[in-house]
XYZ file of C-alpha atoms in Angstrom:
346
model
C 21.865 33.457 5.163
C 22.542 29.934 3.753
C 25.710 28.322 3.143
C 27.198 27.635 0.226
C 26.310 23.856 -0.858
C 30.441 23.714 -1.440
C 30.344 23.659 2.906
C 27.100 21.792 3.378
C 27.000 18.736 4.490
C 24.126 18.727 1.334
C 26.178 15.092 -0.664
C 24.285 13.263 2.722
C 21.063 14.688 2.168
C 18.808 11.933 1.706
C 14.799 10.740 1.117
C 13.438 7.750 3.129
C 10.422 5.318 1.957
C 9.699 4.138 5.790
C 7.713 1.345 4.549
C 5.616 -0.899 6.997
C 7.020 -3.851 4.865
C 10.230 -2.417 3.424
C 11.971 1.078 4.281
C 13.809 2.509 0.737
C 16.369 5.497 0.841
C 17.999 7.904 -1.605
C 20.646 9.823 -1.031
C 21.358 13.413 -3.331
C 23.164 12.329 -6.628
C 23.249 8.747 -5.946
C 19.672 7.542 -6.025
C 18.358 4.865 -4.714
C 21.540 2.722 -2.284
C 19.165 0.948 0.725
C 15.850 -1.041 -0.081
C 15.624 -3.228 3.189
C 12.889 -4.938 4.679
C 11.264 -2.753 7.748
C 12.442 -5.420 10.640
C 14.860 -4.901 13.411
C 15.659 -8.310 15.668
C 16.434 -6.925 19.685
C 18.226 -9.267 21.793
C 17.362 -8.778 25.747
C 20.871 -9.945 28.159
C 21.074 -9.127 31.675
C 17.568 -6.536 31.074
C 19.384 -4.624 28.928
C 18.064 -4.606 25.533
C 19.972 -3.702 22.309
C 19.920 -3.665 18.469
C 21.078 -7.621 17.503
C 20.357 -6.993 13.781
C 18.048 -5.021 11.020
C 16.584 -5.544 7.461
C 17.335 -8.576 5.759
C 18.982 -10.595 8.403
C 16.193 -9.517 11.024
C 13.772 -10.461 8.201
C 15.177 -14.326 7.990
C 14.669 -14.446 11.700
C 10.960 -14.202 11.659
C 8.537 -16.510 13.383
C 12.134 -18.271 14.714
C 13.346 -16.751 16.843
C 14.218 -17.739 20.443
C 13.926 -16.640 23.904
C 15.629 -13.258 24.363
C 15.766 -12.050 20.782
C 11.980 -10.193 19.787
C 12.049 -9.798 15.624
C 9.520 -6.521 15.526
C 8.745 -5.049 12.865
C 7.778 -1.156 14.498
C 5.664 0.269 11.568
C 1.455 -0.509 11.242
C -0.231 0.832 8.925
C 2.386 3.403 6.943
C 2.544 4.275 10.707
C 5.009 4.577 13.773
C 3.686 1.542 16.255
C 6.792 1.404 18.460
C 9.218 4.444 18.252
C 12.216 3.683 20.169
C 12.246 0.690 18.559
C 11.727 3.084 14.998
C 14.385 5.405 16.118
C 17.438 2.521 17.011
C 16.502 1.290 12.833
C 16.656 4.144 11.100
C 19.472 5.052 12.886
C 21.332 2.619 11.403
C 19.649 1.967 8.079
C 20.416 5.741 8.328
C 24.429 4.808 8.924
C 24.233 1.689 6.050
C 23.605 4.251 3.898
C 25.654 6.974 4.435
C 28.853 3.973 4.417
C 29.544 5.050 8.187
C 29.993 8.419 7.318
C 27.121 9.248 9.655
C 29.889 8.812 12.625
C 31.700 12.077 11.921
C 28.750 13.770 13.573
C 27.738 15.137 9.993
C 23.973 16.861 9.397
C 21.996 16.151 6.946
C 18.298 17.190 5.626
C 15.581 14.261 5.786
C 12.465 13.559 3.834
C 10.166 11.619 4.956
C 7.462 9.867 3.225
C 3.645 9.972 5.129
C 0.301 8.150 3.733
C -2.021 11.236 3.013
C -4.325 9.981 6.125
C -1.697 10.110 9.321
C -2.648 12.157 11.766
C -0.340 14.922 13.219
C 0.229 12.911 15.805
C 1.679 10.103 13.923
C 3.719 12.890 11.316
C 5.376 14.256 14.921
C 7.247 11.209 15.791
C 7.994 9.982 11.550
C 9.987 13.355 11.909
C 11.074 13.205 15.362
C 12.446 9.712 15.283
C 14.583 11.300 12.137
C 15.633 14.325 14.245
C 17.232 11.566 17.263
C 18.434 9.706 13.725
C 20.499 12.563 12.930
C 18.823 14.408 10.999
C 19.447 18.609 10.700
C 16.216 19.262 8.829
C 12.945 17.188 8.220
C 11.099 17.531 5.664
C 7.566 15.039 4.524
C 6.310 14.128 1.463
C 2.568 12.607 0.993
C 3.332 9.464 -0.348
C 1.423 9.348 -3.573
C 2.855 12.380 -4.728
C 6.418 10.901 -4.281
C 5.219 8.686 -5.724
C 3.378 9.719 -8.586
C 6.913 11.780 -9.361
C 8.774 8.661 -9.055
C 6.295 7.257 -12.135
C 7.130 10.302 -14.095
C 3.670 11.321 -13.906
C 3.115 15.423 -14.938
C 2.032 16.495 -11.482
C 3.555 20.655 -12.171
C 1.035 20.831 -15.128
C -2.546 22.063 -14.978
C -3.527 17.942 -16.072
C -4.864 15.943 -13.578
C -3.325 12.744 -13.081
C -4.018 9.874 -10.560
C -2.161 7.136 -8.516
C -2.303 4.891 -6.672
C 0.301 3.875 -4.760
C 0.089 0.644 -2.580
C 1.927 -0.615 0.212
C 2.339 -2.820 3.457
C -0.132 -1.014 5.538
C -2.383 0.980 2.986
C -3.673 1.775 0.234
C -3.465 5.753 -1.302
C -5.319 7.410 -3.992
C -4.935 10.645 -4.724
C -5.665 13.184 -7.931
C -2.415 15.733 -8.346
C -2.788 18.195 -10.680
C -0.416 21.535 -10.621
C 1.523 20.142 -7.416
C -1.117 19.157 -5.426
C -3.721 16.280 -4.697
C -6.994 17.497 -5.589
C -8.522 15.166 -3.987
C -6.741 11.842 -1.820
C -8.837 8.822 0.028
C -6.143 6.031 2.296
C -7.807 2.473 2.675
C -6.343 0.502 5.516
C -5.879 -2.522 3.040
C -2.358 -3.832 1.491
C -0.015 -6.310 1.356
C -0.223 -7.123 4.999
C -4.032 -7.299 4.707
C -3.295 -9.861 1.217
C -1.338 -11.997 3.813
C -3.449 -12.770 6.467
C -6.534 -13.870 4.213
C -4.118 -16.214 2.490
C -3.503 -17.312 5.592
C -7.157 -17.112 7.409
C -8.121 -19.053 3.972
C -5.654 -22.017 4.257
C -5.596 -22.342 7.675
C -9.777 -21.975 7.658
C -10.211 -24.792 4.253
C -7.119 -26.848 5.839
C -6.262 -26.488 9.684
C -3.266 -25.469 8.335
C -1.374 -23.206 10.155
C 1.163 -21.133 8.464
C 3.946 -18.403 9.105
C 3.985 -14.879 7.966
C 7.128 -15.543 5.477
C 4.982 -18.622 4.260
C 1.904 -16.519 3.311
C 4.490 -14.057 1.573
C 6.154 -16.099 -0.260
C 1.782 -18.066 -1.817
C 1.007 -14.260 -2.650
C 3.635 -13.846 -4.692
C 3.517 -16.976 -6.405
C -0.193 -17.761 -6.780
C -1.588 -14.194 -5.894
C -3.612 -12.847 -8.564
C -6.327 -10.344 -8.578
C -8.686 -12.212 -11.337
C -9.301 -15.846 -11.443
C -7.214 -18.139 -13.725
C -8.153 -20.772 -16.756
C -9.177 -23.897 -14.178
C -7.385 -23.930 -11.250
C -4.366 -22.253 -12.433
C -1.036 -22.731 -10.827
C -0.239 -24.954 -7.900
C 2.792 -25.154 -4.848
C 3.175 -26.810 -1.751
C 2.882 -25.083 1.466
C 4.334 -26.448 4.928
C 2.877 -25.706 8.241
C 1.278 -26.807 11.809
C -1.129 -29.467 11.376
C -4.121 -27.656 13.879
C -6.084 -31.038 14.519
C -3.664 -33.327 15.305
C -0.323 -30.531 15.806
C 1.552 -32.160 13.846
C 3.933 -30.211 11.166
C 2.462 -31.137 7.758
C 2.355 -29.660 3.953
C 0.028 -29.702 1.232
C -0.710 -28.595 -2.420
C -3.013 -25.175 -3.136
C -3.736 -23.742 -6.054
C -3.682 -20.324 -7.519
C -7.492 -20.475 -7.703
C -8.242 -20.895 -4.123
C -5.956 -18.143 -3.463
C -7.235 -15.721 -6.369
C -10.710 -16.506 -4.089
C -8.992 -15.698 -0.257
C -8.438 -12.091 -1.877
C -11.421 -10.817 -3.423
C -12.054 -8.846 0.151
C -8.878 -6.935 0.094
C -9.156 -6.531 -3.656
C -12.571 -5.102 -3.510
C -11.155 -3.343 -1.450
C -9.188 -1.728 -3.678
C -11.228 -1.323 -6.114
C -13.702 0.447 -3.981
C -11.120 3.287 -3.198
C -10.326 4.043 -6.786
C -14.573 3.660 -7.410
C -15.084 6.310 -4.971
C -11.606 8.614 -5.591
C -13.616 8.573 -9.719
C -16.467 9.505 -8.081
C -15.352 12.587 -5.826
C -13.272 13.518 -9.071
C -13.638 16.939 -10.437
C -14.944 16.846 -14.137
C -12.771 18.660 -15.358
C -9.278 16.673 -13.834
C -12.143 13.445 -14.625
C -11.489 14.494 -18.036
C -7.680 14.178 -18.068
C -7.888 11.079 -16.052
C -9.367 9.039 -19.210
C -6.829 10.131 -21.327
C -3.753 9.157 -18.724
C -5.547 6.608 -17.059
C -4.677 5.030 -13.567
C -0.971 4.845 -12.542
C -0.606 1.835 -10.011
C 2.626 1.682 -7.117
C 3.976 0.044 -4.890
C 4.619 -3.590 -4.097
C 0.952 -3.931 -3.647
C 0.896 -3.136 -7.842
C 2.839 -6.629 -8.756
C -0.168 -8.666 -7.592
C -0.346 -10.585 -10.586
C -3.195 -9.168 -13.265
C -4.677 -6.503 -10.782
C -4.468 -3.828 -13.173
C -6.749 -5.793 -15.512
C -9.231 -6.627 -12.740
C -8.934 -2.028 -12.129
C -9.455 -1.313 -15.562
C -12.549 -3.877 -15.576
C -13.718 -1.979 -12.788
C -12.765 1.487 -13.494
C -13.698 1.373 -17.606
C -10.487 2.798 -17.869
C -6.879 2.524 -18.567
C -4.561 1.088 -15.916
C -0.725 0.862 -16.470
C 1.615 -0.584 -13.746
C 4.720 2.530 -13.102
C 8.522 0.714 -13.413
C 10.337 -0.435 -10.404
C 6.551 0.187 -9.000
C 8.853 -0.911 -5.448
C 10.631 2.004 -5.235
C 8.935 4.722 -7.091
C 8.042 6.357 -3.863
C 11.590 7.192 -2.661
C 12.380 8.122 -6.017
C 9.567 11.065 -7.072
C 10.496 11.972 -3.188
C 14.619 12.404 -3.693
C 13.744 14.002 -7.267
C 11.386 16.368 -5.224
C 14.061 17.278 -2.222
C 16.642 17.732 -5.676
C 14.616 19.258 -7.854
C 13.554 22.904 -7.783
C 10.388 22.360 -10.552
C 8.930 20.602 -7.496
C 9.122 23.383 -5.461
C 5.851 22.933 -3.086
C 5.351 19.294 -2.423
C 7.524 19.442 1.079
C 6.537 20.346 4.094
C 7.684 21.293 6.826
C 4.597 19.875 9.452
């Protein structure tokens, strides 16, 4: 017999968007309570490993740790690469989201977002990590469905809606209708690939090696999907000169960063075009009216909506708060019975 909510710990139920770059947690009736980088710093002393810091503080250590401390990102391409470290990170985030209430042994239901292209083994790893972190029941929701719900698309109606969720590790493209995914594909390109493309271009063109944090900063300030007028904005980047080995700095322009990003942006366009080619005719007719909705951190790349609109001939819009769309959608699916059927156990 199901216990009434008054006696259950439903106040601790949560949805987790365990992303490659950021982890976002939605708690029932409270909304988004945590949004921090998916980074954990592990300290090793006398052969014993223990967690030093997690999230924002750990990200500040990336590329700057001494011997004995490692700053690790336990997720790659949207799935767990190091399950033991990921489990410790999830435990810390859950405890922080619940303001320490998790220490009192309260059990809760957890919904975790998964990429559509993830394997059964990868899904089981996510489920096991959440169970070991204190969840009594773990359900999964596919990221495009969660993103569409979070963006307010009509996923429960017999109308086609197309969502492109560009995360840190993957780009998920899906056509949804009647609480289900009519078509989906996943490309292993996202924010990380954009950062790598920038770092590679600067190393190859200017003989300057820069770190992850600098690449991300360049992407946020100068990154765009279409060329600017003239050279556009400029900024100074600092790193290590590969010729003489000394610290160095130089000025780069928006135009050359757009050129550096052309390949990964082209892969995103290709994933969208492939989805449109494979979509059923009646759903295609709906998409002409509804257009394409962009979610995820990659949707913030400047003029990406214009580039996709030019490539597809369809209206393209960026969702409100694209960074938290997936977590918001998963949270609504947890709370609202209108979305029954979009959550799965396996």
